[in-house]
C-alpha cells in the first residue's frame, strides 16, 4: 500500500493565514515525520537539514503552531518542550485504514479536551477553476 496524507489540511492550506515559506516548510515536516505525525528531529536538526538557521525554523514553525497544525507536546512536568508533533489531521499514514483510525481517536481526544483542534478558516468557496481570477495590486 502507498502512504496517504490527510486531506483536511491540504485541501484548505491555501486559505490559511501563513506564508508560502511556512507551507513549504510544512511539506518538509510531513516528509521527515514518522507515520502518525511524530517528528523525531530537534529544531537544530531541522535547521541543518533544511539549510536555514534555527531562528528561521522558529519563524516558519510559529504560525503552524498557532494554527495547531504543529503541536508542542507537554513534558511530564507540564512544560512545553522542544519536541514537535504534527496534528493527526496533518500527518501522513501508512494506509487509509490507519488514517481513519487516527482521525477517530483525534476527534474523541478533541471532544475530551485532550487535543486542540486545528484552526483553519472555514471552507467558504473554492478558488476559481476557469479563467483568470480578478487579482489586483493594492
PDB file of C-alpha atoms in Angstrom:
ATOM      1  CA  UNK A   1       0.000   0.000   0.000  1.00  0.00           C
ATOM      2  CA  UNK A   2       1.053   3.579  -0.621  1.00  0.00           C
ATOM      3  CA  UNK A   3       1.312   6.148   2.133  1.00  0.00           C
ATOM      4  CA  UNK A   4      -1.618   8.552   2.463  1.00  0.00           C
ATOM      5  CA  UNK A   5      -1.875  12.132   3.671  1.00  0.00           C
ATOM      6  CA  UNK A   6      -4.750  13.769   5.414  1.00  0.00           C
ATOM      7  CA  UNK A   7      -6.843  15.887   3.051  1.00  0.00           C
ATOM      8  CA  UNK A   8      -8.103  18.044   5.941  1.00  0.00           C
ATOM      9  CA  UNK A   9      -5.077  20.346   5.966  1.00  0.00           C
ATOM     10  CA  UNK A  10      -4.040  20.122   2.343  1.00  0.00           C
ATOM     11  CA  UNK A  11      -7.483  20.908   0.941  1.00  0.00           C
ATOM     12  CA  UNK A  12      -7.604  24.201   2.878  1.00  0.00           C
ATOM     13  CA  UNK A  13      -3.987  25.253   3.309  1.00  0.00           C
ATOM     14  CA  UNK A  14      -4.416  27.821   0.539  1.00  0.00           C
ATOM     15  CA  UNK A  15      -6.810  29.756   2.809  1.00  0.00           C
ATOM     16  CA  UNK A  16      -4.628  29.588   5.930  1.00  0.00           C
ATOM     17  CA  UNK A  17      -3.044  32.811   7.176  1.00  0.00           C
ATOM     18  CA  UNK A  18       0.511  31.533   6.691  1.00  0.00           C
ATOM     19  CA  UNK A  19       3.255  32.403   4.240  1.00  0.00           C
ATOM     20  CA  UNK A  20       4.236  30.274   1.281  1.00  0.00           C
ATOM     21  CA  UNK A  21       7.513  29.611   3.087  1.00  0.00           C
ATOM     22  CA  UNK A  22       5.630  28.159   6.067  1.00  0.00           C
ATOM     23  CA  UNK A  23       3.578  25.911   3.751  1.00  0.00           C
ATOM     24  CA  UNK A  24       6.763  24.709   2.078  1.00  0.00           C
ATOM     25  CA  UNK A  25       8.304  24.060   5.497  1.00  0.00           C
ATOM     26  CA  UNK A  26       5.183  22.091   6.483  1.00  0.00           C
ATOM     27  CA  UNK A  27       5.771  19.858   3.461  1.00  0.00           C
ATOM     28  CA  UNK A  28       9.313  19.300   4.723  1.00  0.00           C
ATOM     29  CA  UNK A  29       7.997  18.407   8.194  1.00  0.00           C
ATOM     30  CA  UNK A  30       5.475  15.927   6.802  1.00  0.00           C
ATOM     31  CA  UNK A  31       8.164  14.354   4.659  1.00  0.00           C
ATOM     32  CA  UNK A  32      10.507  13.993   7.658  1.00  0.00           C
ATOM     33  CA  UNK A  33       7.825  12.851  10.111  1.00  0.00           C
ATOM     34  CA  UNK A  34       7.000   9.303  11.118  1.00  0.00           C
ATOM     35  CA  UNK A  35       3.625   7.843  10.245  1.00  0.00           C
ATOM     36  CA  UNK A  36       1.110   9.400  12.620  1.00  0.00           C
ATOM     37  CA  UNK A  37       2.932  12.717  12.905  1.00  0.00           C
ATOM     38  CA  UNK A  38       5.835  12.202  15.304  1.00  0.00           C
ATOM     39  CA  UNK A  39       8.766  14.440  14.375  1.00  0.00           C
ATOM     40  CA  UNK A  40      11.921  12.648  15.525  1.00  0.00           C
ATOM     41  CA  UNK A  41      14.134  15.685  14.993  1.00  0.00           C
ATOM     42  CA  UNK A  42      15.134  18.626  17.096  1.00  0.00           C
ATOM     43  CA  UNK A  43      14.899  22.189  15.838  1.00  0.00           C
ATOM     44  CA  UNK A  44      18.675  22.262  15.339  1.00  0.00           C
ATOM     45  CA  UNK A  45      18.429  19.175  13.096  1.00  0.00           C
ATOM     46  CA  UNK A  46      15.564  20.726  11.124  1.00  0.00           C
ATOM     47  CA  UNK A  47      17.672  23.840  10.528  1.00  0.00           C
ATOM     48  CA  UNK A  48      20.642  21.804   9.348  1.00  0.00           C
ATOM     49  CA  UNK A  49      18.588  19.585   7.014  1.00  0.00           C
ATOM     50  CA  UNK A  50      16.507  22.468   5.624  1.00  0.00           C
ATOM     51  CA  UNK A  51      19.655  24.614   5.325  1.00  0.00           C
ATOM     52  CA  UNK A  52      18.374  27.553   7.362  1.00  0.00           C
ATOM     53  CA  UNK A  53      19.152  28.950  10.798  1.00  0.00           C
ATOM     54  CA  UNK A  54      17.401  27.718  13.948  1.00  0.00           C
ATOM     55  CA  UNK A  55      15.852  31.191  14.229  1.00  0.00           C
ATOM     56  CA  UNK A  56      14.364  30.799  10.736  1.00  0.00           C
ATOM     57  CA  UNK A  57      12.937  27.420  11.786  1.00  0.00           C
ATOM     58  CA  UNK A  58      11.263  29.193  14.710  1.00  0.00           C
ATOM     59  CA  UNK A  59       9.822  31.827  12.381  1.00  0.00           C
ATOM     60  CA  UNK A  60       8.431  29.223   9.974  1.00  0.00           C
ATOM     61  CA  UNK A  61       7.148  26.992  12.764  1.00  0.00           C
ATOM     62  CA  UNK A  62       5.379  29.718  14.805  1.00  0.00           C
ATOM     63  CA  UNK A  63       2.359  30.238  12.509  1.00  0.00           C
ATOM     64  CA  UNK A  64       1.984  26.467  12.101  1.00  0.00           C
ATOM     65  CA  UNK A  65       1.953  26.084  15.894  1.00  0.00           C
ATOM     66  CA  UNK A  66      -0.515  28.974  16.242  1.00  0.00           C
ATOM     67  CA  UNK A  67      -2.919  27.072  13.965  1.00  0.00           C
ATOM     68  CA  UNK A  68      -2.297  23.800  15.890  1.00  0.00           C
ATOM     69  CA  UNK A  69      -1.039  22.138  12.704  1.00  0.00           C
ATOM     70  CA  UNK A  70       2.247  21.528  14.516  1.00  0.00           C
ATOM     71  CA  UNK A  71       1.933  20.701  18.205  1.00  0.00           C
ATOM     72  CA  UNK A  72       4.433  21.086  21.026  1.00  0.00           C
ATOM     73  CA  UNK A  73       3.686  18.185  23.353  1.00  0.00           C
ATOM     74  CA  UNK A  74       3.980  18.914  27.059  1.00  0.00           C
ATOM     75  CA  UNK A  75       6.657  17.096  29.010  1.00  0.00           C
ATOM     76  CA  UNK A  76       5.884  15.014  32.089  1.00  0.00           C
ATOM     77  CA  UNK A  77       6.384  18.075  34.300  1.00  0.00           C
ATOM     78  CA  UNK A  78       3.836  20.108  32.289  1.00  0.00           C
ATOM     79  CA  UNK A  79       6.250  22.337  30.380  1.00  0.00           C
ATOM     80  CA  UNK A  80       6.280  22.642  26.621  1.00  0.00           C
ATOM     81  CA  UNK A  81       9.443  21.084  25.349  1.00  0.00           C
ATOM     82  CA  UNK A  82      11.412  21.406  22.166  1.00  0.00           C
ATOM     83  CA  UNK A  83       9.854  18.337  20.595  1.00  0.00           C
ATOM     84  CA  UNK A  84       7.196  18.686  17.937  1.00  0.00           C
ATOM     85  CA  UNK A  85       4.407  16.569  16.531  1.00  0.00           C
ATOM     86  CA  UNK A  86       2.093  17.071  13.587  1.00  0.00           C
ATOM     87  CA  UNK A  87      -1.594  17.248  14.411  1.00  0.00           C
ATOM     88  CA  UNK A  88      -3.240  13.937  13.440  1.00  0.00           C
ATOM     89  CA  UNK A  89      -5.219  15.855  10.800  1.00  0.00           C
ATOM     90  CA  UNK A  90      -1.928  16.961   9.166  1.00  0.00           C
ATOM     91  CA  UNK A  91       0.059  13.728   9.427  1.00  0.00           C
ATOM     92  CA  UNK A  92       0.838  11.035   6.900  1.00  0.00           C
ATOM     93  CA  UNK A  93      -0.179   7.424   7.422  1.00  0.00           C
ATOM     94  CA  UNK A  94       0.819   4.021   6.123  1.00  0.00           C
ATOM     95  CA  UNK A  95      -2.721   3.281   4.920  1.00  0.00           C
ATOM     96  CA  UNK A  96      -6.216   4.730   4.638  1.00  0.00           C
ATOM     97  CA  UNK A  97      -7.302   2.454   7.465  1.00  0.00           C
ATOM     98  CA  UNK A  98      -4.585   3.813   9.760  1.00  0.00           C
ATOM     99  CA  UNK A  99      -5.606   7.366   8.869  1.00  0.00           C
ATOM    100  CA  UNK A 100      -9.298   6.714   9.572  1.00  0.00           C
ATOM    101  CA  UNK A 101      -8.484   5.112  12.938  1.00  0.00           C
ATOM    102  CA  UNK A 102      -6.224   8.058  13.857  1.00  0.00           C
ATOM    103  CA  UNK A 103      -8.964  10.527  12.890  1.00  0.00           C
ATOM    104  CA  UNK A 104     -11.472   8.716  15.111  1.00  0.00           C
ATOM    105  CA  UNK A 105      -9.052   8.857  18.062  1.00  0.00           C
ATOM    106  CA  UNK A 106      -8.282  12.519  17.349  1.00  0.00           C
ATOM    107  CA  UNK A 107     -11.958  13.500  17.253  1.00  0.00           C
ATOM    108  CA  UNK A 108     -12.549  11.790  20.595  1.00  0.00           C
ATOM    109  CA  UNK A 109      -9.459  13.484  22.065  1.00  0.00           C
ATOM    110  CA  UNK A 110     -10.600  16.897  20.782  1.00  0.00           C
ATOM    111  CA  UNK A 111     -14.053  16.394  22.303  1.00  0.00           C
ATOM    112  CA  UNK A 112     -12.441  15.358  25.602  1.00  0.00           C
ATOM    113  CA  UNK A 113     -10.204  18.447  25.585  1.00  0.00           C
ATOM    114  CA  UNK A 114      -7.034  16.370  25.342  1.00  0.00           C
ATOM    115  CA  UNK A 115      -6.070  17.568  21.852  1.00  0.00           C
ATOM    116  CA  UNK A 116      -6.515  21.055  20.395  1.00  0.00           C
ATOM    117  CA  UNK A 117      -8.475  21.331  17.189  1.00  0.00           C
ATOM    118  CA  UNK A 118      -6.806  22.808  14.139  1.00  0.00           C
ATOM    119  CA  UNK A 119      -7.571  26.461  13.459  1.00  0.00           C
ATOM    120  CA  UNK A 120      -8.090  26.681   9.720  1.00  0.00           C
ATOM    121  CA  UNK A 121     -10.508  29.118   8.117  1.00  0.00           C
ATOM    122  CA  UNK A 122     -13.891  27.603   7.342  1.00  0.00           C
ATOM    123  CA  UNK A 123     -14.292  26.495   3.767  1.00  0.00           C
ATOM    124  CA  UNK A 124     -16.318  29.199   2.026  1.00  0.00           C
ATOM    125  CA  UNK A 125     -15.695  28.833  -1.685  1.00  0.00           C
ATOM    126  CA  UNK A 126     -13.254  27.025  -3.900  1.00  0.00           C
ATOM    127  CA  UNK A 127     -10.727  29.060  -5.834  1.00  0.00           C
ATOM    128  CA  UNK A 128     -11.811  29.762  -9.414  1.00  0.00           C
ATOM    129  CA  UNK A 129     -11.284  26.835 -11.755  1.00  0.00           C
ATOM    130  CA  UNK A 130     -11.778  28.652 -15.046  1.00  0.00           C
ATOM    131  CA  UNK A 131     -10.454  31.864 -16.447  1.00  0.00           C
ATOM    132  CA  UNK A 132      -8.155  34.284 -14.714  1.00  0.00           C
ATOM    133  CA  UNK A 133      -9.005  35.466 -11.234  1.00  0.00           C
ATOM    134  CA  UNK A 134      -9.527  39.210 -10.869  1.00  0.00           C
ATOM    135  CA  UNK A 135      -6.386  39.954  -8.854  1.00  0.00           C
ATOM    136  CA  UNK A 136      -5.206  43.488  -8.306  1.00  0.00           C
ATOM    137  CA  UNK A 137      -2.233  45.011  -6.573  1.00  0.00           C
ATOM    138  CA  UNK A 138      -3.298  47.220  -3.677  1.00  0.00           C
TER     139      UNK A 138
END
